[in-house]
PDB file of C-alpha atoms in Angstrom:
ATOM      1  CA  VAL O 557     169.520-100.887-148.951  1.00 88.00           C
ATOM      2  CA  GLN O 558     171.180 -98.035-148.885  1.00 93.00           C
ATOM      3  CA  LEU O 559     169.194 -94.929-150.874  1.00 96.00           C
ATOM      4  CA  GLN O 560     170.753 -92.061-152.349  1.00 96.00           C
ATOM      5  CA  ALA O 561     168.115 -89.046-152.680  1.00 97.00           C
ATOM      6  CA  SER O 562     169.360 -86.385-155.518  1.00 97.00           C
ATOM      7  CA  GLY O 563     168.511 -83.841-157.940  1.00 97.00           C
ATOM      8  CA  GLY O 564     166.898 -81.122-155.497  1.00 97.00           C
ATOM      9  CA  GLY O 565     167.306 -77.621-156.618  1.00 97.00           C
ATOM     10  CA  LEU O 566     165.884 -74.100-156.601  1.00 97.00           C
ATOM     11  CA  VAL O 567     163.388 -74.159-159.206  1.00 97.00           C
ATOM     12  CA  GLN O 568     161.331 -70.584-159.752  1.00 97.00           C
ATOM     13  CA  PRO O 569     157.609 -71.587-159.706  1.00 98.00           C
ATOM     14  CA  GLY O 570     156.109 -73.225-162.180  1.00 98.00           C
ATOM     15  CA  GLY O 571     159.836 -75.101-163.223  1.00 98.00           C
ATOM     16  CA  SER O 572     160.251 -78.172-162.928  1.00 98.00           C
ATOM     17  CA  LEU O 573     162.670 -81.091-161.527  1.00 98.00           C
ATOM     18  CA  THR O 574     163.381 -84.706-161.713  1.00 98.00           C
ATOM     19  CA  LEU O 575     164.316 -86.202-158.330  1.00 98.00           C
ATOM     20  CA  SER O 576     165.598 -89.438-158.398  1.00 98.00           C
ATOM     21  CA  CYS O 577     166.605 -92.702-155.969  1.00 97.00           C
ATOM     22  CA  VAL O 578     169.378 -94.223-156.344  1.00 96.00           C
ATOM     23  CA  ALA O 579     169.514 -97.835-154.398  1.00 94.00           C
ATOM     24  CA  SER O 580     172.608 -99.850-153.702  1.00 91.00           C
ATOM     25  CA  GLY O 581     173.804-102.717-151.715  1.00 89.00           C
ATOM     26  CA  ARG O 582     170.424-104.981-153.456  1.00 87.00           C
ATOM     27  CA  THR O 583     168.028-104.253-156.425  1.00 89.00           C
ATOM     28  CA  LEU O 584     165.086-101.806-155.830  1.00 89.00           C
ATOM     29  CA  ARG O 585     163.545-104.876-158.257  1.00 88.00           C
ATOM     30  CA  GLY O 586     160.367-106.383-156.070  1.00 88.00           C
ATOM     31  CA  LEU O 587     160.503-103.576-153.485  1.00 93.00           C
ATOM     32  CA  ALA O 588     157.737-100.605-153.469  1.00 95.00           C
ATOM     33  CA  VAL O 589     159.108 -97.188-153.415  1.00 96.00           C
ATOM     34  CA  ALA O 590     157.851 -94.127-152.087  1.00 97.00           C
ATOM     35  CA  TRP O 591     158.431 -90.121-151.532  1.00 98.00           C
ATOM     36  CA  PHE O 592     157.983 -88.250-149.254  1.00 98.00           C
ATOM     37  CA  ARG O 593     158.514 -84.719-147.909  1.00 98.00           C
ATOM     38  CA  GLN O 594     159.418 -82.414-145.007  1.00 97.00           C
ATOM     39  CA  ILE O 595     159.640 -78.858-143.752  1.00 95.00           C
ATOM     40  CA  PRO O 596     161.690 -78.767-140.957  1.00 89.00           C
ATOM     41  CA  GLY O 597     159.959 -78.662-137.551  1.00 92.00           C
ATOM     42  CA  MET O 598     156.525 -80.379-139.433  1.00 94.00           C
ATOM     43  CA  GLU O 599     156.168 -83.631-139.894  1.00 94.00           C
ATOM     44  CA  ARG O 600     157.040 -86.475-142.915  1.00 95.00           C
ATOM     45  CA  ASN O 601     154.267 -86.278-145.611  1.00 97.00           C
ATOM     46  CA  PHE O 602     153.578 -88.037-148.288  1.00 98.00           C
ATOM     47  CA  VAL O 603     154.410 -87.565-151.770  1.00 98.00           C
ATOM     48  CA  ALA O 604     154.245 -90.608-154.076  1.00 98.00           C
ATOM     49  CA  ALA O 605     154.870 -94.241-154.589  1.00 97.00           C
ATOM     50  CA  ILE O 606     154.484 -96.984-156.916  1.00 95.00           C
ATOM     51  CA  ASP O 607     154.073-100.668-155.803  1.00 92.00           C
ATOM     52  CA  ARG O 608     156.589-103.225-156.243  1.00 89.00           C
ATOM     53  CA  ASN O 609     155.603-104.270-159.496  1.00 87.00           C
ATOM     54  CA  SER O 610     154.372-100.780-160.367  1.00 85.00           C
ATOM     55  CA  ALA O 611     150.921-101.878-160.978  1.00 85.00           C
ATOM     56  CA  GLY O 612     149.827 -99.356-158.075  1.00 91.00           C
ATOM     57  CA  ILE O 613     150.478 -95.632-158.059  1.00 94.00           C
ATOM     58  CA  ARG O 614     150.029 -93.445-155.872  1.00 96.00           C
ATOM     59  CA  TYR O 615     149.050 -89.803-154.903  1.00 97.00           C
ATOM     60  CA  THR O 616     149.150 -87.380-152.532  1.00 98.00           C
ATOM     61  CA  ASP O 617     145.930 -85.039-153.733  1.00 98.00           C
ATOM     62  CA  SER O 618     148.301 -82.143-154.413  1.00 97.00           C
ATOM     63  CA  VAL O 619     150.875 -83.266-156.428  1.00 98.00           C
ATOM     64  CA  LYS O 620     148.357 -84.875-158.973  1.00 98.00           C
ATOM     65  CA  GLY O 621     148.813 -84.011-162.246  1.00 97.00           C
ATOM     66  CA  ARG O 622     152.005 -82.950-161.873  1.00 98.00           C
ATOM     67  CA  PHE O 623     154.023 -85.306-160.854  1.00 98.00           C
ATOM     68  CA  THR O 624     154.629 -88.866-161.893  1.00 98.00           C
ATOM     69  CA  ILE O 625     156.458 -91.185-160.269  1.00 97.00           C
ATOM     70  CA  SER O 626     158.476 -93.637-161.844  1.00 96.00           C
ATOM     71  CA  ARG O 627     160.882 -96.608-161.757  1.00 94.00           C
ATOM     72  CA  ASP O 628     163.238 -97.820-163.959  1.00 93.00           C
ATOM     73  CA  ASN O 629     164.704-101.965-162.729  1.00 88.00           C
ATOM     74  CA  ALA O 630     168.129-102.218-164.832  1.00 91.00           C
ATOM     75  CA  LYS O 631     168.738 -98.712-163.100  1.00 94.00           C
ATOM     76  CA  ASN O 632     168.016 -99.900-159.792  1.00 94.00           C
ATOM     77  CA  THR O 633     166.274 -96.348-159.561  1.00 95.00           C
ATOM     78  CA  VAL O 634     163.257 -94.920-158.998  1.00 96.00           C
ATOM     79  CA  TYR O 635     161.899 -91.211-160.392  1.00 98.00           C
ATOM     80  CA  LEU O 636     160.046 -88.193-159.065  1.00 98.00           C
ATOM     81  CA  GLN O 637     159.092 -85.583-161.980  1.00 98.00           C
ATOM     82  CA  MET O 638     157.934 -82.555-160.823  1.00 98.00           C
ATOM     83  CA  ASN O 639     156.008 -79.994-163.192  1.00 98.00           C
ATOM     84  CA  ASN O 640     154.362 -76.649-163.212  1.00 98.00           C
ATOM     85  CA  LEU O 641     156.438 -76.410-159.039  1.00 98.00           C
ATOM     86  CA  ARG O 642     155.019 -74.690-156.409  1.00 98.00           C
ATOM     87  CA  PRO O 643     156.395 -72.461-153.161  1.00 97.00           C
ATOM     88  CA  GLU O 644     154.093 -74.713-151.499  1.00 97.00           C
ATOM     89  CA  ASP O 645     155.997 -78.069-152.415  1.00 98.00           C
ATOM     90  CA  ALA O 646     159.176 -76.539-151.126  1.00 98.00           C
ATOM     91  CA  ALA O 647     160.488 -79.099-148.758  1.00 98.00           C
ATOM     92  CA  VAL O 648     163.662 -81.695-147.906  1.00 98.00           C
ATOM     93  CA  TYR O 649     162.060 -84.745-150.240  1.00 98.00           C
ATOM     94  CA  TYR O 650     162.663 -88.620-149.084  1.00 98.00           C
ATOM     95  CA  CYS O 651     162.643 -91.490-150.568  1.00 97.00           C
ATOM     96  CA  ALA O 652     162.007 -94.916-149.245  1.00 97.00           C
ATOM     97  CA  ALA O 653     161.844 -98.534-149.842  1.00 96.00           C
ATOM     98  CA  GLY O 654     160.004-101.687-148.570  1.00 94.00           C
ATOM     99  CA  PRO O 655     159.897-105.360-149.549  1.00 91.00           C
ATOM    100  CA  SER O 656     156.367-105.982-147.923  1.00 82.00           C
ATOM    101  CA  VAL O 657     154.404-102.435-148.294  1.00 87.00           C
ATOM    102  CA  ILE O 658     150.950-103.428-149.742  1.00 87.00           C
ATOM    103  CA  THR O 659     149.053-100.889-152.311  1.00 86.00           C
ATOM    104  CA  SER O 660     146.753-100.244-150.052  1.00 88.00           C
ATOM    105  CA  ASN O 661     149.352 -99.412-147.139  1.00 92.00           C
ATOM    106  CA  LEU O 662     151.891 -97.018-149.860  1.00 94.00           C
ATOM    107  CA  ARG O 663     150.937 -93.842-148.059  1.00 95.00           C
ATOM    108  CA  ASN O 664     152.130 -95.025-144.489  1.00 94.00           C
ATOM    109  CA  PRO O 665     156.183 -94.000-143.558  1.00 94.00           C
ATOM    110  CA  SER O 666     156.201 -96.591-141.038  1.00 94.00           C
ATOM    111  CA  ALA O 667     155.653 -99.711-144.187  1.00 94.00           C
ATOM    112  CA  TYR O 668     159.289 -98.274-145.517  1.00 96.00           C
ATOM    113  CA  THR O 669     162.397-100.326-144.041  1.00 95.00           C
ATOM    114  CA  TYR O 670     164.572 -98.299-145.547  1.00 95.00           C
ATOM    115  CA  TRP O 671     165.195 -94.565-145.888  1.00 96.00           C
ATOM    116  CA  GLY O 672     167.897 -92.751-147.759  1.00 93.00           C
ATOM    117  CA  LEU O 673     169.081 -89.240-146.831  1.00 93.00           C
ATOM    118  CA  GLY O 674     167.200 -86.261-148.226  1.00 94.00           C
ATOM    119  CA  THR O 675     167.656 -83.950-151.350  1.00 97.00           C
ATOM    120  CA  LEU O 676     166.488 -80.438-150.761  1.00 98.00           C
ATOM    121  CA  VAL O 677     163.747 -78.456-152.818  1.00 98.00           C
ATOM    122  CA  THR O 678     163.351 -75.171-153.306  1.00 98.00           C
ATOM    123  CA  VAL O 679     160.567 -72.952-155.356  1.00 97.00           C
ATOM    124  CA  SER O 680     160.975 -68.924-154.843  1.00 94.00           C
ATOM    125  CA  SER O 681     161.443 -66.743-158.292  1.00 92.00           C
TER     126      SER O 681
END
C-alpha cells in the first residue's frame, strides 16, 4: 500500500485545512488509518485515528472538538478536517494504515504497517 498525504499549507490561526490520505495498491477498506504529526527534532505524535469499521475513532486531547477524521472507502481516502487551527498544530502530518490495529491500540504508531510521506501544516499570522 502506498499512502499519499496532501492538503497541507499555510493558514492563519483560527483557520481551517483538510488533509487527505489517498491509498494506492490496495483498498483502505479493512484497514485502520491514523494521522500523526511531527515537529523536526521531536517525536512523532498521535493526532487521530479511525478503525477499520469506522466504529472506533480516537483523538488526542488537544484536537478534540476541532479536528474530525473520516473515511470514504469509495474514494480510498481518509480525511482530517482541521478547524480553529492554532500555532501549536503546526507540524508535518503523516497518515498511516494497518490491517491489524485493534481499537485500544489506535494511538500506537508501532501498530501501523504503512506510512506515507508527510504534508506540512504551518499556522502563522
